[in-house]
Coordinates of C-alpha atoms and ligand atoms in Angstrom, one line a residue:
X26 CA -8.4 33.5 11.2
X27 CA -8.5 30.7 8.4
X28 CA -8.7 31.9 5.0
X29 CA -12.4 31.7 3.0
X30 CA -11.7 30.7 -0.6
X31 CA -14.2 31.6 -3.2
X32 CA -15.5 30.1 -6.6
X33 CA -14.1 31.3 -9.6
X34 CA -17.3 32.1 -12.0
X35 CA -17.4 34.2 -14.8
X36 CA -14.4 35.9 -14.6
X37 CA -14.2 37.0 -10.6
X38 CA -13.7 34.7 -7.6
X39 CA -17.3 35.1 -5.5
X40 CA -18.6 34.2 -2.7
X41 CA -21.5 31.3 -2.5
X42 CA -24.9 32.7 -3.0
X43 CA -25.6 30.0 -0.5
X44 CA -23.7 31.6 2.1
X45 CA -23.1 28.6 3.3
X46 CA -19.0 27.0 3.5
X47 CA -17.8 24.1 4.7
X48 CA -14.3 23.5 6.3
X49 CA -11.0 21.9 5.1
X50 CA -8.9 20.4 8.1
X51 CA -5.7 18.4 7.5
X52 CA -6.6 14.7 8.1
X53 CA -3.2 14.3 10.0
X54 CA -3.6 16.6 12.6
X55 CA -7.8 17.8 12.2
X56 CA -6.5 21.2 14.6
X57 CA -5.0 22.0 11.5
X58 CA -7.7 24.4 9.7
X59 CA -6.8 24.8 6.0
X60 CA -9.6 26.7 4.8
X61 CA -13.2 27.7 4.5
X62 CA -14.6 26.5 1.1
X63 CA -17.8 27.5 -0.5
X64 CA -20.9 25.0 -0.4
X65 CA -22.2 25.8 -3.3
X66 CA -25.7 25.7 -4.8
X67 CA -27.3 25.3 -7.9
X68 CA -27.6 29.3 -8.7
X69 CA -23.9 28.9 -8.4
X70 CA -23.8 25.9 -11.0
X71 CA -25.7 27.6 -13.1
X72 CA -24.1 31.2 -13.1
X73 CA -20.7 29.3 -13.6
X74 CA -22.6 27.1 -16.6
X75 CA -24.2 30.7 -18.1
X76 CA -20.1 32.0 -18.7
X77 CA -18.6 28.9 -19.5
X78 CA -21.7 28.8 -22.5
X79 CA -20.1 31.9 -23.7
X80 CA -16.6 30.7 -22.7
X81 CA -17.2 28.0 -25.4
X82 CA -17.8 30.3 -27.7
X83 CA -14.7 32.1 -27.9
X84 CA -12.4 29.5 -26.7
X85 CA -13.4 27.2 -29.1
X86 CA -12.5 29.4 -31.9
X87 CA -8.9 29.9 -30.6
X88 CA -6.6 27.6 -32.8
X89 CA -5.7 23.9 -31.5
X90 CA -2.6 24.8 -31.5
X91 CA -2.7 28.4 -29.9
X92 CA -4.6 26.4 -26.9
X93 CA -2.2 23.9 -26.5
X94 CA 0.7 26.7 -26.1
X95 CA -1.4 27.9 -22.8
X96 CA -1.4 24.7 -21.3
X97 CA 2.1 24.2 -22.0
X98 CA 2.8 27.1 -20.2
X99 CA 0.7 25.6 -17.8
X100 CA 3.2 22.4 -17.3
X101 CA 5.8 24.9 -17.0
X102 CA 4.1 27.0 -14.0
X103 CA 3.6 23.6 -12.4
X104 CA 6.8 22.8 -13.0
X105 CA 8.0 25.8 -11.4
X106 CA 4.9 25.5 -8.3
X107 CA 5.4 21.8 -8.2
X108 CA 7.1 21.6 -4.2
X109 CA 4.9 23.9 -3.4
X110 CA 1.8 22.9 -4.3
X111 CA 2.7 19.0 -3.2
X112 CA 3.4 20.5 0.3
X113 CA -0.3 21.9 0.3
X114 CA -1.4 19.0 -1.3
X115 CA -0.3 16.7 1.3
X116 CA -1.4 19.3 4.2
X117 CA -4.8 18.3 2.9
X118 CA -5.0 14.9 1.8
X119 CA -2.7 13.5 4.3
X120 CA -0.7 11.0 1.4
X121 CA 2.9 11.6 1.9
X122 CA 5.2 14.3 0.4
X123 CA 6.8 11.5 -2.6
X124 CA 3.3 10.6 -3.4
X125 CA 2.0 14.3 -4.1
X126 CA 5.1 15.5 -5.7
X127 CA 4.6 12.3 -7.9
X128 CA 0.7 13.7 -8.6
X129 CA 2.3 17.3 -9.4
X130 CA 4.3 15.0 -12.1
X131 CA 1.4 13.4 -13.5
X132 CA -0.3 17.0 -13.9
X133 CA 2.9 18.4 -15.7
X134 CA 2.9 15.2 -18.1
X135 CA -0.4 15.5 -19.0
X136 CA 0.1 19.4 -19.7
X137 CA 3.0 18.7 -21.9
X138 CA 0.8 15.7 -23.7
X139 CA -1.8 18.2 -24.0
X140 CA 0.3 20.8 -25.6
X141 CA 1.5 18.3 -28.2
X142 CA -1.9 17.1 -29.2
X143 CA -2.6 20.5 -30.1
X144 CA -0.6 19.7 -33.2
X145 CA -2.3 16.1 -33.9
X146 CA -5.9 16.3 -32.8
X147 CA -6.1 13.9 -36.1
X148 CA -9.1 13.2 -38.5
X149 CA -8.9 11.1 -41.6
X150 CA -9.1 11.9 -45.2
X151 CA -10.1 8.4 -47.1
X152 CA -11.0 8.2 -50.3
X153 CA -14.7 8.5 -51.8
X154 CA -16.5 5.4 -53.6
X155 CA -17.9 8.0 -55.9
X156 CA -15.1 10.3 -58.2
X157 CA -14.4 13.8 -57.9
X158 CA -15.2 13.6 -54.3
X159 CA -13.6 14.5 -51.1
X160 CA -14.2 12.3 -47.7
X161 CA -12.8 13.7 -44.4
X162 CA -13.3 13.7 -40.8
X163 CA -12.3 15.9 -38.2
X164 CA -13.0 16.5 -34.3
X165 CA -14.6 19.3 -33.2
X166 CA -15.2 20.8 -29.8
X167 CA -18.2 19.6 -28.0
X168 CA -19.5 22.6 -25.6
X169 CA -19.3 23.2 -21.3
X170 CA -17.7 19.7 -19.9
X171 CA -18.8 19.0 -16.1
X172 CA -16.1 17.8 -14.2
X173 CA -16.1 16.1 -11.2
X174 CA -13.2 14.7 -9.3
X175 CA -12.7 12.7 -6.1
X176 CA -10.0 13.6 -3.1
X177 CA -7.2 10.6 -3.7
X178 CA -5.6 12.1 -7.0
X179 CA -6.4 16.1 -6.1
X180 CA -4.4 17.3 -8.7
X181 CA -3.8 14.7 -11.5
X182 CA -6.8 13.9 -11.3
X183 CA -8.9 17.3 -12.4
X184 CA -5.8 17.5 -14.6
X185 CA -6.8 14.3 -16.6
X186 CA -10.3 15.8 -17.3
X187 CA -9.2 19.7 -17.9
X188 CA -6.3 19.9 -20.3
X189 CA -7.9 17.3 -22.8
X190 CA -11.3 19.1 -22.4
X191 CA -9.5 22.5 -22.8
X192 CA -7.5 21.4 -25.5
X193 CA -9.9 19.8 -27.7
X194 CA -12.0 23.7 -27.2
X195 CA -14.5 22.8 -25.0
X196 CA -14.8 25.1 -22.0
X197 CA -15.0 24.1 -18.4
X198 CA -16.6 23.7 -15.1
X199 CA -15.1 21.5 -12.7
X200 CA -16.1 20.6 -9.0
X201 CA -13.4 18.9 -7.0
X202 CA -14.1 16.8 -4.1
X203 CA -15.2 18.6 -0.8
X204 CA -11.9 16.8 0.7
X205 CA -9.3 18.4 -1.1
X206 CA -10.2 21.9 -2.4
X207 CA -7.4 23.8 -1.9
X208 CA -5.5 22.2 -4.8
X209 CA -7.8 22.5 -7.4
X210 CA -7.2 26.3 -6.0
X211 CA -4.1 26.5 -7.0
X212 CA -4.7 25.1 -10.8
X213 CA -7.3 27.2 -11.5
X214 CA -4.8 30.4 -10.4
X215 CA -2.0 28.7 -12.9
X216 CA -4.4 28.5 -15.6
X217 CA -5.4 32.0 -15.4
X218 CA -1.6 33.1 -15.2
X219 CA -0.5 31.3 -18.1
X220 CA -3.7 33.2 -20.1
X221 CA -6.7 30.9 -20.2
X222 CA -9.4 33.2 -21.0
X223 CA -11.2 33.1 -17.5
X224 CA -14.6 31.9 -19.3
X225 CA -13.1 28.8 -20.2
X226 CA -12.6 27.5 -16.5
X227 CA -15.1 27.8 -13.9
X228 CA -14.4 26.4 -10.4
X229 CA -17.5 25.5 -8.1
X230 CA -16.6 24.5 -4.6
X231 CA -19.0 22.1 -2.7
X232 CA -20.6 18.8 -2.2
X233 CA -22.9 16.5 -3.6
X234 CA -25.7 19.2 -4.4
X235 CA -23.2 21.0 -6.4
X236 CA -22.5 18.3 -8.2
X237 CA -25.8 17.3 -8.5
X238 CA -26.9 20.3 -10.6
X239 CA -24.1 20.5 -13.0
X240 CA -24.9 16.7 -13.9
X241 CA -28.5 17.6 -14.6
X242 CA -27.7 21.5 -16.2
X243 CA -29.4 20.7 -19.3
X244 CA -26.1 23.2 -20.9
X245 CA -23.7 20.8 -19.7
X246 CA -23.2 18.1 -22.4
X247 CA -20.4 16.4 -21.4
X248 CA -19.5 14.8 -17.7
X249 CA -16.6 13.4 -16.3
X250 CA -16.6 11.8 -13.1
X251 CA -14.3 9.8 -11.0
X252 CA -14.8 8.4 -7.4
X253 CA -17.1 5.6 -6.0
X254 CA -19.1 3.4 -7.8
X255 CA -22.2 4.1 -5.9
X256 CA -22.4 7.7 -6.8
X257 CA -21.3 6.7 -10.8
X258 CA -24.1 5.0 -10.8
X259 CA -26.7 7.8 -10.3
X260 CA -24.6 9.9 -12.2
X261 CA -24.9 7.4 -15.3
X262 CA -28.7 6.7 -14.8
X263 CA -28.9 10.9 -14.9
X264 CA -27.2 11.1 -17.8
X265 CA -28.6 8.5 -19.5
X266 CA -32.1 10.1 -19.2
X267 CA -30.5 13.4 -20.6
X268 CA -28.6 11.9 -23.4
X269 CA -25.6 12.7 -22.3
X270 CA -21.8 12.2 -22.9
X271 CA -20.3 10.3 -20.0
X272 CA -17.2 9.3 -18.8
X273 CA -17.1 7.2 -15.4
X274 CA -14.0 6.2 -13.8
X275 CA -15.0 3.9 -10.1
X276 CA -14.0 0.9 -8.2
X277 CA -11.3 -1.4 -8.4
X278 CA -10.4 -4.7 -6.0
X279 CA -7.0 -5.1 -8.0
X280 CA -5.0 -8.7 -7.4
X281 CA -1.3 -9.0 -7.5
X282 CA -1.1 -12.2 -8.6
X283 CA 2.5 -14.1 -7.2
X284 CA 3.7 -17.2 -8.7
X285 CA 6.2 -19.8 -7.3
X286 CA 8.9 -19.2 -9.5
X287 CA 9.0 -15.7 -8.8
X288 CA 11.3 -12.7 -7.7
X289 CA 10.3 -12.8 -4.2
X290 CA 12.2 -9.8 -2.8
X291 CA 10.9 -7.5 -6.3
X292 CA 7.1 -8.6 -5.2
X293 CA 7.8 -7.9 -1.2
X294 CA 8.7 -4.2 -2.8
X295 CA 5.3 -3.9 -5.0
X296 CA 2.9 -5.0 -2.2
X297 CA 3.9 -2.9 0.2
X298 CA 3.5 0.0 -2.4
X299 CA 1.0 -1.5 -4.3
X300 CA -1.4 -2.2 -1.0
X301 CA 0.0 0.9 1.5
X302 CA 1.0 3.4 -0.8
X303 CA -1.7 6.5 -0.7
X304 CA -3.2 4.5 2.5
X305 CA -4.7 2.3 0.0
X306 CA -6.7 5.1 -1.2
X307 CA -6.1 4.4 -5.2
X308 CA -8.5 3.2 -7.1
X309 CA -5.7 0.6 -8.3
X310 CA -4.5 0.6 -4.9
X311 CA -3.5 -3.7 -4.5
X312 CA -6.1 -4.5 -2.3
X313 CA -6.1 -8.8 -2.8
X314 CA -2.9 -11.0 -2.9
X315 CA -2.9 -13.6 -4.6
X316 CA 0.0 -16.5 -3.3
X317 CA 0.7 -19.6 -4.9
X318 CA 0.8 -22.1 -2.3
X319 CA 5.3 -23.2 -2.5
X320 CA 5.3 -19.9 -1.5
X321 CA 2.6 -18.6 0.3
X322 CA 3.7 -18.9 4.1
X323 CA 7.1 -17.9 3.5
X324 CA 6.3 -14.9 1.7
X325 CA 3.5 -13.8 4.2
X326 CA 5.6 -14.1 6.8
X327 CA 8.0 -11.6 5.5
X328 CA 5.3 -9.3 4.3
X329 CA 3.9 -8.8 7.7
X330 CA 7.2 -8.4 9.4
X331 CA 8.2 -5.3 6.4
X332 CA 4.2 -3.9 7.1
X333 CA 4.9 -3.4 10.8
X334 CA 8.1 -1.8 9.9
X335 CA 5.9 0.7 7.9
X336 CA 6.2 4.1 9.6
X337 CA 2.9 6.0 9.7
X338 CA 3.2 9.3 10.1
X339 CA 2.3 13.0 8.9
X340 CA 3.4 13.1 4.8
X341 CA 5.2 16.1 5.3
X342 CA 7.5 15.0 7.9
X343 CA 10.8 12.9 6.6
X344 CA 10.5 9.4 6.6
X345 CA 6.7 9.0 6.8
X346 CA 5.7 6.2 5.1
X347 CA 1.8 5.9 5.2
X348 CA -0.2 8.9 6.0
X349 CA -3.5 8.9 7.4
X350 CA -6.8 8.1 5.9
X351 CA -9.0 11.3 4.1
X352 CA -11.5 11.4 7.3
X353 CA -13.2 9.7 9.7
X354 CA -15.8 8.3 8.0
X355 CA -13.3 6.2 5.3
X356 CA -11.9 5.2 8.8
X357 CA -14.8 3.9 10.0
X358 CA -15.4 2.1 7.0
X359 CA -11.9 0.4 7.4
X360 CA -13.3 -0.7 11.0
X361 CA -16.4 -1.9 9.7
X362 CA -14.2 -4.2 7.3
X363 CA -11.8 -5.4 9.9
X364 CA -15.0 -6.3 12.2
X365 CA -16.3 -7.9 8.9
X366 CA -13.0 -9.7 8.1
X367 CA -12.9 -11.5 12.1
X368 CA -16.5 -12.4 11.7
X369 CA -15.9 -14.4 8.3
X370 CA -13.1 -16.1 10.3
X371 CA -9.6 -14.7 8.0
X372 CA -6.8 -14.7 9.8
X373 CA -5.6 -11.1 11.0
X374 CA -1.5 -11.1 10.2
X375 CA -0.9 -7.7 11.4
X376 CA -2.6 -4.5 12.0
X377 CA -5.8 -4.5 12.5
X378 CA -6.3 -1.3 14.8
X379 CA -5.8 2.4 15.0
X380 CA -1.7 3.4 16.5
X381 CA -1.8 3.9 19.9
X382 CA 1.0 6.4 19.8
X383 CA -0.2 9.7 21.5
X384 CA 1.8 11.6 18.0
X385 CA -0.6 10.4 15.8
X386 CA -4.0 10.6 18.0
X387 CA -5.1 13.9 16.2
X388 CA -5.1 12.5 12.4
X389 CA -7.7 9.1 11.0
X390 CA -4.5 7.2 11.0
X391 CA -4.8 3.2 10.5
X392 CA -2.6 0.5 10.5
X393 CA -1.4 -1.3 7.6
X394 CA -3.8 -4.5 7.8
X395 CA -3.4 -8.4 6.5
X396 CA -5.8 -10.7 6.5
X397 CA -4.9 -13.9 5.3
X398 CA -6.8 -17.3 4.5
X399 CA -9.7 -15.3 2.3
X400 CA -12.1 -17.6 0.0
X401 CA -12.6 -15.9 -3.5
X402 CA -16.0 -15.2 -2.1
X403 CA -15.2 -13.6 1.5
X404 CA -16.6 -10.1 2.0
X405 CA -13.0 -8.4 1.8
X406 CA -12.2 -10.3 -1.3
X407 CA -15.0 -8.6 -2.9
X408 CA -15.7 -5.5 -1.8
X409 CA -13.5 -2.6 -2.3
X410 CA -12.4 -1.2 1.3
X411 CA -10.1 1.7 -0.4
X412 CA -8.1 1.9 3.1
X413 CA -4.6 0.3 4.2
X414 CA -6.5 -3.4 4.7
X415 CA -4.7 -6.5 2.5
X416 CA -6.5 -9.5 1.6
X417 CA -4.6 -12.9 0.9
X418 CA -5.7 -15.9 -0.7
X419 CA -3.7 -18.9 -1.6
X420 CA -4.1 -20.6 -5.2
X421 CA -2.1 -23.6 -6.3
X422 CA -2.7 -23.3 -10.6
X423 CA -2.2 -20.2 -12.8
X424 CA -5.7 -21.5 -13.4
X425 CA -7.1 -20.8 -10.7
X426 CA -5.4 -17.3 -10.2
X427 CA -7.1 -15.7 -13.3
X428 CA -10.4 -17.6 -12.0
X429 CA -9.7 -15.4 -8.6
X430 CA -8.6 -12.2 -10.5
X431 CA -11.6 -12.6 -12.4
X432 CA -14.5 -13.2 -10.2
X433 CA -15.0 -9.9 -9.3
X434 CA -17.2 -7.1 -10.2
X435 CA -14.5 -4.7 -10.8
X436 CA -12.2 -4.9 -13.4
X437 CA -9.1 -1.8 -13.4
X438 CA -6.0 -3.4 -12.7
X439 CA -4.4 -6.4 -11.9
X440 CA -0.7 -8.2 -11.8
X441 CA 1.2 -11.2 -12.1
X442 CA 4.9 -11.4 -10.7
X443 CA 6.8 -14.4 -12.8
X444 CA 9.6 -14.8 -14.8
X445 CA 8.2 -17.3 -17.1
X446 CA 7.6 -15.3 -20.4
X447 CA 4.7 -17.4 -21.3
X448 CA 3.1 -17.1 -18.1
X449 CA 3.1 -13.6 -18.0
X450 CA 1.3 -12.9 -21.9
X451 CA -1.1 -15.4 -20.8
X452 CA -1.8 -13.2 -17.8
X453 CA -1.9 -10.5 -20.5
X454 CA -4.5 -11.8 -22.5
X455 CA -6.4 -13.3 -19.6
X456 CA -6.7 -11.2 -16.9
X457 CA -10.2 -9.1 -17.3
X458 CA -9.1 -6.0 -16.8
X459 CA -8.1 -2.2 -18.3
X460 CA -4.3 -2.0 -17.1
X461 CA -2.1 -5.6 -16.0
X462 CA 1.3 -4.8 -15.2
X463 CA 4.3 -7.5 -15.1
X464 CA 6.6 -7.7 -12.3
X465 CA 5.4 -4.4 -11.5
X466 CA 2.2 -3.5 -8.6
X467 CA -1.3 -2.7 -9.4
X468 CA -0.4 0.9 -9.6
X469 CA 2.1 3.2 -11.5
X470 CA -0.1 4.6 -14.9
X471 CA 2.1 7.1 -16.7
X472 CA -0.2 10.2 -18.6
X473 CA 0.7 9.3 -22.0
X474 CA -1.4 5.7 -21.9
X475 CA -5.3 5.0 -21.8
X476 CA -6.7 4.3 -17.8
X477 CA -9.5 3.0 -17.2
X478 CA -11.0 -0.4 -16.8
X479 CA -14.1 -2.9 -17.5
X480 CA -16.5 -4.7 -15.9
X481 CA -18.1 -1.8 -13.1
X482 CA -15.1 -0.1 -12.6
X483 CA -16.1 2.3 -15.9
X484 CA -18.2 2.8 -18.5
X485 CA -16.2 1.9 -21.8
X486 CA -14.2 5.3 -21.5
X487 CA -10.6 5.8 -20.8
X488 CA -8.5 8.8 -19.3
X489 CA -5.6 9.8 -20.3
X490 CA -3.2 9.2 -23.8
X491 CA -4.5 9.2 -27.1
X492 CA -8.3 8.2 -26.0
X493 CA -9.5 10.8 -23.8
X494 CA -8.8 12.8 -26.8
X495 CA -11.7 11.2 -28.6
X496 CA -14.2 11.1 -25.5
X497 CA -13.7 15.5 -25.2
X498 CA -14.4 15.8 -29.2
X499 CA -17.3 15.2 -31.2
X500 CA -16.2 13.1 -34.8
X501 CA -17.6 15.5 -37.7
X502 CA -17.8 14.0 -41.1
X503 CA -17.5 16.2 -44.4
X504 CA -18.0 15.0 -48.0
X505 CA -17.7 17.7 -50.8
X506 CA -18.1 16.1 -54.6
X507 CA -16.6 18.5 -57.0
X508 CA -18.1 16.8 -60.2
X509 CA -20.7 19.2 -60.8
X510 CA -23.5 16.5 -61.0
X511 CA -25.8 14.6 -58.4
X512 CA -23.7 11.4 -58.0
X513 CA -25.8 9.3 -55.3
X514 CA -23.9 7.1 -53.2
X515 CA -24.5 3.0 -53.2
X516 CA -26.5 3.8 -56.7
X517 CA -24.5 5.7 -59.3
X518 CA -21.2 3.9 -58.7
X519 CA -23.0 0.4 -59.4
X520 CA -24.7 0.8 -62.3
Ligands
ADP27 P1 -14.8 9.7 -3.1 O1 -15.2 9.7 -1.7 O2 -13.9 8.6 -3.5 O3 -14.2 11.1 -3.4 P2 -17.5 10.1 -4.0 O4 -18.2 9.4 -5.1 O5 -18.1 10.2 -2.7 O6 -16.1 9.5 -4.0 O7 -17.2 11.6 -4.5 C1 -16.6 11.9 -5.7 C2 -17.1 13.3 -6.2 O8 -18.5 13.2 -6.5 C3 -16.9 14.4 -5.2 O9 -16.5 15.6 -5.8 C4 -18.4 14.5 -4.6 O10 -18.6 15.8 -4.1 C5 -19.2 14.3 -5.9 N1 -20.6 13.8 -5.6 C6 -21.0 13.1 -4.6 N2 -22.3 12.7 -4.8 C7 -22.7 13.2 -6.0 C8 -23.9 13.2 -6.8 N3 -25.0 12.5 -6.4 N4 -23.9 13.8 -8.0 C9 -22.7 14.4 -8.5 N5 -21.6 14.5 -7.8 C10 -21.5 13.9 -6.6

């Protein structure tokens, strides 16, 4: 019998008052049941908004510091949990056993960040125009945050929103994707055993209705939300009509951009990691090459001899290298693009189909895809696919290259592979997006730095480092004049 989880409101884990659960199956081998997970409804949302109100209350009260000890002993629970839960994690998102262990990682750097900032949460003292009076700031907890997180990143991810949400004293409910459930599981359990008060987190399984109705909870002033740009979108027109705090983290169609002076044999590493690593399912995942034309044939024709060398397989078994995709409708989607890509006329390299090997017919397993000979404006140099599928175009200027990078709607990531130093702070200062990385793929954040992007890949916000600090607190200002008279600002001190 598979095991039925439960939502963890108010204190107890509960069944749905739905009823109603949906299943979790591994996407490398779908006979593999994980779980039952609850659908959840609004009365769910709401009961799990009604304690995390009073969660606020007493959670907020508890010393910065005092609640960054808890999620320190978070990192260290992780720390200890990390194999296993990478094993789980993998069971149900299908990206291989390095990758997870390497999202367990980002989960314990961001506790141990988290932990720290319980010492800095800084305001500023600055000096009055008026005398005998004191000018300060300081950042204050902002209520019940609404977090919702998508299947690609299931632990890091909901780790990025909770600990700076917790930490700046704000209490909260999260949501993680429908796809990867189980993880988010195992969290809450680690927060509770390292002595979260159990108002502070509540965990509502389920889909988009669930999500839904903690976006519109009129006690839910802040949401976070990561995943696809369509869904950010109604999630930002909601919130706008509520005056709410948002943070939206979406699409991406990152470029590695390759010039001809280049370390070929370092940039044959990063594409292969940047575009196939996590089945292209990153939201910096490289998902457009950019050659310069001395070295475009040559260097495609090595790539697509290393991507058919890339060993797909399940992530738990040694020497996978590319798991499967999270279900069969993100497949689909990666056969609607392939179909899309032959009618534009690209080239198709390599791939281009599902394995015909009998040991993967029971996961949504794709091969690692190349279409070359892309115009800036073709369909799969525009759109993001978020599957194993590569798109190459061939530029002949540096020029032109940031014209490419640029001409997009999305803006997160982006790289340049050169070893002229000029070259490569030009591509610093030019390249419209959040993150550009030198000699290095369109992936690889570490926890202590701002993510995010511009253009409609965000909103303006960032995860992560010293910013997401800022987006989970409220700035409160405080004057006190100690001169015993009415000194009015602008006025008194110009006379
Ligand atoms: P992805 O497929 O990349 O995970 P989605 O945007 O489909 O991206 O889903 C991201 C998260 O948003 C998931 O937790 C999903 O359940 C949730 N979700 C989907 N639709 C809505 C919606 N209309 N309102 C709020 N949350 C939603």
């Amino acid at each position: 019998m598979p095991k039925t989880f439960r939502n963890f409101i108010a204190g107890r884990w509960v069944a749905p008052t739905t009823r109603a659960y949906f299943e979790n199956r591994n996407p490398a081998n779908t006979r593999d049941l994980i779980g039952r997970f609850p659908d959840s409804g609004a009365a769910d949302v709401n009961a799990a908004v009604a304690s995390a109100t009073e969660g606020f209350r007493k959670w907020s009260r508890v010393p910065a510091p005092a609640r960054g000890d808890i999620l320190k002993r978070v990192g260290d629970l992780l720390v200890r949990d990390k194999e296993l839960i990478a094993r789980q994690m993998t069971r149900e998102m299908g990206k291989v056993l390095a990758e997870t262990r390497g999202d367990v990682q980002e989960g314990i750097d961001t506790a141990y960040y988290a932990a720290s900032e319980g010492r800095r949460l800084f305001g500023h003292t600055v000096p009055s125009e008026l005398t005998a009076k004191w000018a300060m700031s300081y950042r204050r907890p902002i209520g019940v945050a609404g977090l919702i997180t998508p299947f690609n990143f299931p632990l890091a991810i909901p780790t990025w929103k909770m600990f700076p949400a917790l930490l700046c004293g704000n209490s909260v409910v999260i949501k993680p994707s429908e796809d990867v459930p189980h993880t988010v599981h195992m969290l809450v359990e680690l927060l509770l055993e390292a002595g979260l008060p159990p108002e502070a987190i509540q965990l509502v399984h389920g889909a988009k209705a669930a999500g839904q109705r903690l976006v519109e909870h009129p006690g839910v002033p802040v949401i976070s939300f990561t995943g696809s740009t369509a869904t950010g979108a109604a999630i930002g027109a909601e919130c706008g009509r509520l005056h709410k705090r948002l943070s939206l983290e979406m699409g991406g169609k990152n470029a590695m951009i390759v010039m001809d002076d280049a370390d070929l044999d370092l940039a044959l590493d990063g594409i292969l990691w940047g575009a196939f690593g996590t089945t292209g399912q990153r939201c910096t995942a490289t998902s457009r090459l950019l050659l310069h034309r001395k070295i475009h044939d040559r260097f495609l024709r090595r790539l697509a001899e290393a991507a058919e060398k890339l060993v797909m397989g399940d992530g738990r078994k040694a020497g996978s290298q590319v798991g499967p995709l999270i279900h069969e409708a993100a497949r689909d989607k990666v056969e609607r693009y392939v179909a899309i890509g032959k009618q534009e006329g690209l080239e198709l390299v390599t791939g281009g189909r599902r394995p015909r090997s009998p040991r993967l017919r029971n996961g949504w397993f794709y091969q690692p895809t190349i279409f070359a000979g892309a115009k800036p404006k073709s369909r799969l140099a525009q759109e993001e696919i978020f599957g194993p599928v590569l798109t190459v175009l061939r530029f002949g200027s540096f020029e032109e290259a940031v014209r490419i990078n640029n001409g997009v709607r999305y803006g997160l990531s982006s790289s340049l592979y050169t070893r002229n130093v000029n070259l490569a702070f030009r591509a610093m200062r030019d390249l419209d997006n959040g993150i550009t990385y030198v000699n290095a793929p369109t992936i690889g954040a570490e926890a202590h730095l701002p993510f995010g992007g511009v253009k409609e890949t965000g909103n303006g916000h960032r995860e992560g480092g010293w910013e997401v600090y800022h987006f989970y607190s409220e700035t409160k200002v405080c004057y006190a004049d100690y001169s015993g008279t009415l000194q009015r600002a602008q006025i008194d001190n110009y006379d």
